[in-house]
PDB file of C-alpha atoms in Angstrom:
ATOM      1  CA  UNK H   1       0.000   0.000   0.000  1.00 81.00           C
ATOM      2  CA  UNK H   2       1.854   3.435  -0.906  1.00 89.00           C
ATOM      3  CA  UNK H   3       0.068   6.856  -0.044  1.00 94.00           C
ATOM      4  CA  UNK H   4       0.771   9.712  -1.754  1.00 96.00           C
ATOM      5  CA  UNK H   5       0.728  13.758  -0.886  1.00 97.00           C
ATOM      6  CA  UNK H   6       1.469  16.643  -3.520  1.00 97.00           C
ATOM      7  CA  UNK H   7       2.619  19.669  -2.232  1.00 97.00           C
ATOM      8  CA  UNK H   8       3.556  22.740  -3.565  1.00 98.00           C
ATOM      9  CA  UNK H   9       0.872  24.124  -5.966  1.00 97.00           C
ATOM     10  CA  UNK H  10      -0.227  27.726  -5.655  1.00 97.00           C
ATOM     11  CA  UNK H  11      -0.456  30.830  -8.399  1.00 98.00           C
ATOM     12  CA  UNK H  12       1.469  31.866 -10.680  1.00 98.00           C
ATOM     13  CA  UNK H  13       2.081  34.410 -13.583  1.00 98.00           C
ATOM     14  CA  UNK H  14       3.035  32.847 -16.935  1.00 98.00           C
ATOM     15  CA  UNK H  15       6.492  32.526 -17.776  1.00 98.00           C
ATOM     16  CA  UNK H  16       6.876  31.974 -13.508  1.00 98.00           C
ATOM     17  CA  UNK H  17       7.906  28.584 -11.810  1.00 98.00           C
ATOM     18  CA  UNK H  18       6.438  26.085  -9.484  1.00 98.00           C
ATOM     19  CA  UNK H  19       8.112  23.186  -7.851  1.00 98.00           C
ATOM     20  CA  UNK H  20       5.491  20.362  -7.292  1.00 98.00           C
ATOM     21  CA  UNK H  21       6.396  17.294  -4.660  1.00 98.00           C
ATOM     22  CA  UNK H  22       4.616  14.326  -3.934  1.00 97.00           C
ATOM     23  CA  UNK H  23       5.744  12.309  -0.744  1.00 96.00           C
ATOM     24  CA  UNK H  24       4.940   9.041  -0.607  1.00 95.00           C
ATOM     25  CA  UNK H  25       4.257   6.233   2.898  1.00 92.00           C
ATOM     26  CA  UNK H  26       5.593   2.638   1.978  1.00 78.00           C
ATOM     27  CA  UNK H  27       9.173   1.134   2.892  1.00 70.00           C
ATOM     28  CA  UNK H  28       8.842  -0.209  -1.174  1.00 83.00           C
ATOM     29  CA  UNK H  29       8.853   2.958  -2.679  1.00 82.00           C
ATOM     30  CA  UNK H  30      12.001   2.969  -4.515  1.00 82.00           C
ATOM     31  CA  UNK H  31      10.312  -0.078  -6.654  1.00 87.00           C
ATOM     32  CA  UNK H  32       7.197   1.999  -8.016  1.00 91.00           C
ATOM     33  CA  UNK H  33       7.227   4.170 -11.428  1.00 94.00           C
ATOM     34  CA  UNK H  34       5.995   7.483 -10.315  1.00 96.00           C
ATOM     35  CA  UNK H  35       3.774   9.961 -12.587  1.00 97.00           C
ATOM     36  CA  UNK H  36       2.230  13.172 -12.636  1.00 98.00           C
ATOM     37  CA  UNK H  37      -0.959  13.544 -14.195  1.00 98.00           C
ATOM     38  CA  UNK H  38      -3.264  16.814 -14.676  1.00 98.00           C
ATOM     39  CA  UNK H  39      -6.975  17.633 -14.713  1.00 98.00           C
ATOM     40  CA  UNK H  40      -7.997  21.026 -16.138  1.00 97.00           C
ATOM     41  CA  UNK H  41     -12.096  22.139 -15.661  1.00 93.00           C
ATOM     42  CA  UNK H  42     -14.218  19.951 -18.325  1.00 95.00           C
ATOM     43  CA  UNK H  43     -11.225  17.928 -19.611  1.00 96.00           C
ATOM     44  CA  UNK H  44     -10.281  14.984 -19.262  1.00 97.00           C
ATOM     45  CA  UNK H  45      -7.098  13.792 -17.042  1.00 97.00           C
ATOM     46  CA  UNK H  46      -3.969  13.666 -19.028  1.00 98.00           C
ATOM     47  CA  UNK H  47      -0.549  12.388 -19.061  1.00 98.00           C
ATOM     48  CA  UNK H  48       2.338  15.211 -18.127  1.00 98.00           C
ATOM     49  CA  UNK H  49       5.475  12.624 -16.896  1.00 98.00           C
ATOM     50  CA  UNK H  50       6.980   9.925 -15.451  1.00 97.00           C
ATOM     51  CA  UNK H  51      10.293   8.519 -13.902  1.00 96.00           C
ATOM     52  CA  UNK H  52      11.482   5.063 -13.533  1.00 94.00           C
ATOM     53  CA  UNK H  53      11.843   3.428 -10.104  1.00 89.00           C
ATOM     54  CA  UNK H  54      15.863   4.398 -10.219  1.00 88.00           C
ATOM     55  CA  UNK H  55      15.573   8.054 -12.008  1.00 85.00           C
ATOM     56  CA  UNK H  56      17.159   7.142 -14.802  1.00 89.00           C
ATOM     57  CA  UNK H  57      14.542   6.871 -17.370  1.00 94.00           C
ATOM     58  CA  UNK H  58      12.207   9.769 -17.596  1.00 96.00           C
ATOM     59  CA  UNK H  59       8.959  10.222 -20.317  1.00 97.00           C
ATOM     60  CA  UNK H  60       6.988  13.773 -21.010  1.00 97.00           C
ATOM     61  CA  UNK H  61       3.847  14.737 -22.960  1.00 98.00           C
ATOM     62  CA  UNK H  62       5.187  16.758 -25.889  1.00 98.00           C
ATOM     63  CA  UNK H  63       3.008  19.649 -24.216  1.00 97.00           C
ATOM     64  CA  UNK H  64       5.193  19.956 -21.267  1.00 98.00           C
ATOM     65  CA  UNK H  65       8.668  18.900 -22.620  1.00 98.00           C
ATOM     66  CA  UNK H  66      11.746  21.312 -21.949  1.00 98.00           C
ATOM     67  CA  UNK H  67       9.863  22.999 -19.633  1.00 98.00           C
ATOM     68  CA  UNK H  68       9.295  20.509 -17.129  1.00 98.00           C
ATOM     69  CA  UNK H  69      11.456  18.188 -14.924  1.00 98.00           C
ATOM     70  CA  UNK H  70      10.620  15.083 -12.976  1.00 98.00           C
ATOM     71  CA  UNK H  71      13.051  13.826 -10.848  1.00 97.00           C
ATOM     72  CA  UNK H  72      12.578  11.731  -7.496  1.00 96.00           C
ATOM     73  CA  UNK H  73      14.915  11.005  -4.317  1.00 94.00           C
ATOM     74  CA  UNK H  74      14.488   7.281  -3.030  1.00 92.00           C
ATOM     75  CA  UNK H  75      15.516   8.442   0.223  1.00 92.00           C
ATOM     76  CA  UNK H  76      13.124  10.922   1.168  1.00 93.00           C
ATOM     77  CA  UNK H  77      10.604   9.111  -0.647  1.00 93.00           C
ATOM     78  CA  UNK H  78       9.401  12.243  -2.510  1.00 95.00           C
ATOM     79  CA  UNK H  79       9.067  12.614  -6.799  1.00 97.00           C
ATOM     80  CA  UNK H  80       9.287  16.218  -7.757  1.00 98.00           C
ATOM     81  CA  UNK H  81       8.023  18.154 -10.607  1.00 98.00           C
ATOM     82  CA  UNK H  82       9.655  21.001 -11.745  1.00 98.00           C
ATOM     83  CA  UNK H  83       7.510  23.558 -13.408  1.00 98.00           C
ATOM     84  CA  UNK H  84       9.555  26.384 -15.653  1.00 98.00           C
ATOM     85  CA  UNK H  85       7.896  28.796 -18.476  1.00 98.00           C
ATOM     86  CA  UNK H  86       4.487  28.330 -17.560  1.00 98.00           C
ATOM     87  CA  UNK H  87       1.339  29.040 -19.590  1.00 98.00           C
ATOM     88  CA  UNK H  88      -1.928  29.771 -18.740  1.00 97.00           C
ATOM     89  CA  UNK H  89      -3.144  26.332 -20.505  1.00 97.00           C
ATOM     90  CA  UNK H  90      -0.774  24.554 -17.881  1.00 98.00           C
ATOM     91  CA  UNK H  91      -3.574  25.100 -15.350  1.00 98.00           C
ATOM     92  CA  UNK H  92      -5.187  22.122 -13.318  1.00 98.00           C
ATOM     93  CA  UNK H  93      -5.218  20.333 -10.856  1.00 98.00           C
ATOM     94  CA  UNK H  94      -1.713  18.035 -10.692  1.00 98.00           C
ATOM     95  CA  UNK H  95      -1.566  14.721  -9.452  1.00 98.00           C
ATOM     96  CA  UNK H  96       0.506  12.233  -8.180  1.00 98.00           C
ATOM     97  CA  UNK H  97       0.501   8.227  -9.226  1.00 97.00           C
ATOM     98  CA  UNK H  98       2.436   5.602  -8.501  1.00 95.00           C
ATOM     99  CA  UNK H  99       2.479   2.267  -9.719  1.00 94.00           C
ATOM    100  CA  UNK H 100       4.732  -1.345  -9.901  1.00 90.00           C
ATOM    101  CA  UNK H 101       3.895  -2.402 -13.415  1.00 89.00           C
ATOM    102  CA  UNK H 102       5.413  -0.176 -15.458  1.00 85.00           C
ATOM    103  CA  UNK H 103       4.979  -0.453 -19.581  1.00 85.00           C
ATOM    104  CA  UNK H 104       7.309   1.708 -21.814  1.00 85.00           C
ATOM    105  CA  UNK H 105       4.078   1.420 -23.974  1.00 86.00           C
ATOM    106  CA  UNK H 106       1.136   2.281 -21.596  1.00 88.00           C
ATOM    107  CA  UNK H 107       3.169   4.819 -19.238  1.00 92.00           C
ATOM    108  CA  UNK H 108       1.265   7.686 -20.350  1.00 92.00           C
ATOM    109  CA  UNK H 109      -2.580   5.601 -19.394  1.00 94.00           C
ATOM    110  CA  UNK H 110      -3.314   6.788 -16.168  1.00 93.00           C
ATOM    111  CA  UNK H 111      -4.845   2.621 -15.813  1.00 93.00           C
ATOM    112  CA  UNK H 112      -1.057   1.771 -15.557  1.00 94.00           C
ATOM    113  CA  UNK H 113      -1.473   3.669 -12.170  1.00 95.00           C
ATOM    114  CA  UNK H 114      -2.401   1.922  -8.726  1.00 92.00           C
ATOM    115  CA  UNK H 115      -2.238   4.681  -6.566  1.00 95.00           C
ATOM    116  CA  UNK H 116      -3.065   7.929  -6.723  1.00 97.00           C
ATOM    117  CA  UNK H 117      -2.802  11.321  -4.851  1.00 97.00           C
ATOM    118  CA  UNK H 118      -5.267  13.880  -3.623  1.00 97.00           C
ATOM    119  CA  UNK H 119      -3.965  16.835  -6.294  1.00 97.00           C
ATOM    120  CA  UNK H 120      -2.577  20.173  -5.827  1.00 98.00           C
ATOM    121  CA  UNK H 121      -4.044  22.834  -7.583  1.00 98.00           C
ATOM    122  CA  UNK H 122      -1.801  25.263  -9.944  1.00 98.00           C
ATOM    123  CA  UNK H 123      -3.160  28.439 -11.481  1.00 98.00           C
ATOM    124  CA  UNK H 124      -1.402  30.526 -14.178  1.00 98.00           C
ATOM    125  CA  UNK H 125      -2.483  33.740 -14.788  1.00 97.00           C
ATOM    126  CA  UNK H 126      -1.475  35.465 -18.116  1.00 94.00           C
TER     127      UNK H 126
END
């Protein structure tokens, strides 16, 4: 069982940052894929990234990359998500998901996911 907390949302103007953690319960999780996942009003959730189990492998929506960073740190059990350049269409609601089946071909599915946070909401105003 892994439980997860974001942290770290808030507004924003465009073109500002936002660093967005997610700590996670569990003495297993340096085994789980981690992913962040966003919700904006009347759409559906999408995929923004994900990170391997030991950081070294990391996957972004084309919408988010070179702008955004995920990294994690096993010891603290916390994956980040580093927000630069933001745009107004970057607003939602951000969540956290973990999961021990990861697929290079499904990462993006948020089904791949067992567990999921509570979200943190980020606003960008232009």
């Amino acid at each position: 069982q892994v439980q997860l907390v974001e942290s770290g949302g808030g507004l924003v103007q465009a073109g500002g940052s936002l660093r967005l953690s997610c700590a996670a319960s569990g003495r297993t999780f340096s085994s789980y894929a981690m992913g962040w996942f966003r919700q904006a009003p009347g759409k559906e959730r999408e995929f923004v990234a994900a990170i391997r189990w030991s950081g070294n492998n990391t996957y972004y929506a084309d919408s988010v990359k070179g702008r955004f960073t995920i990294s994690r740190d096993n010891a603290k059990n916390t994956v980040y998500l580093q927000m630069n350049s933001l745009k107004p269409e970057d607003t939602a609601v951000y969540y956290c998901a973990a999961t021990n089946t990861f697929s290079r071909s499904y990462y993006s599915h948020s089904y791949q996911y067992n567990y999921w946070g509570q979200g943190t909401q980020v606003t960008v105003s232009s």
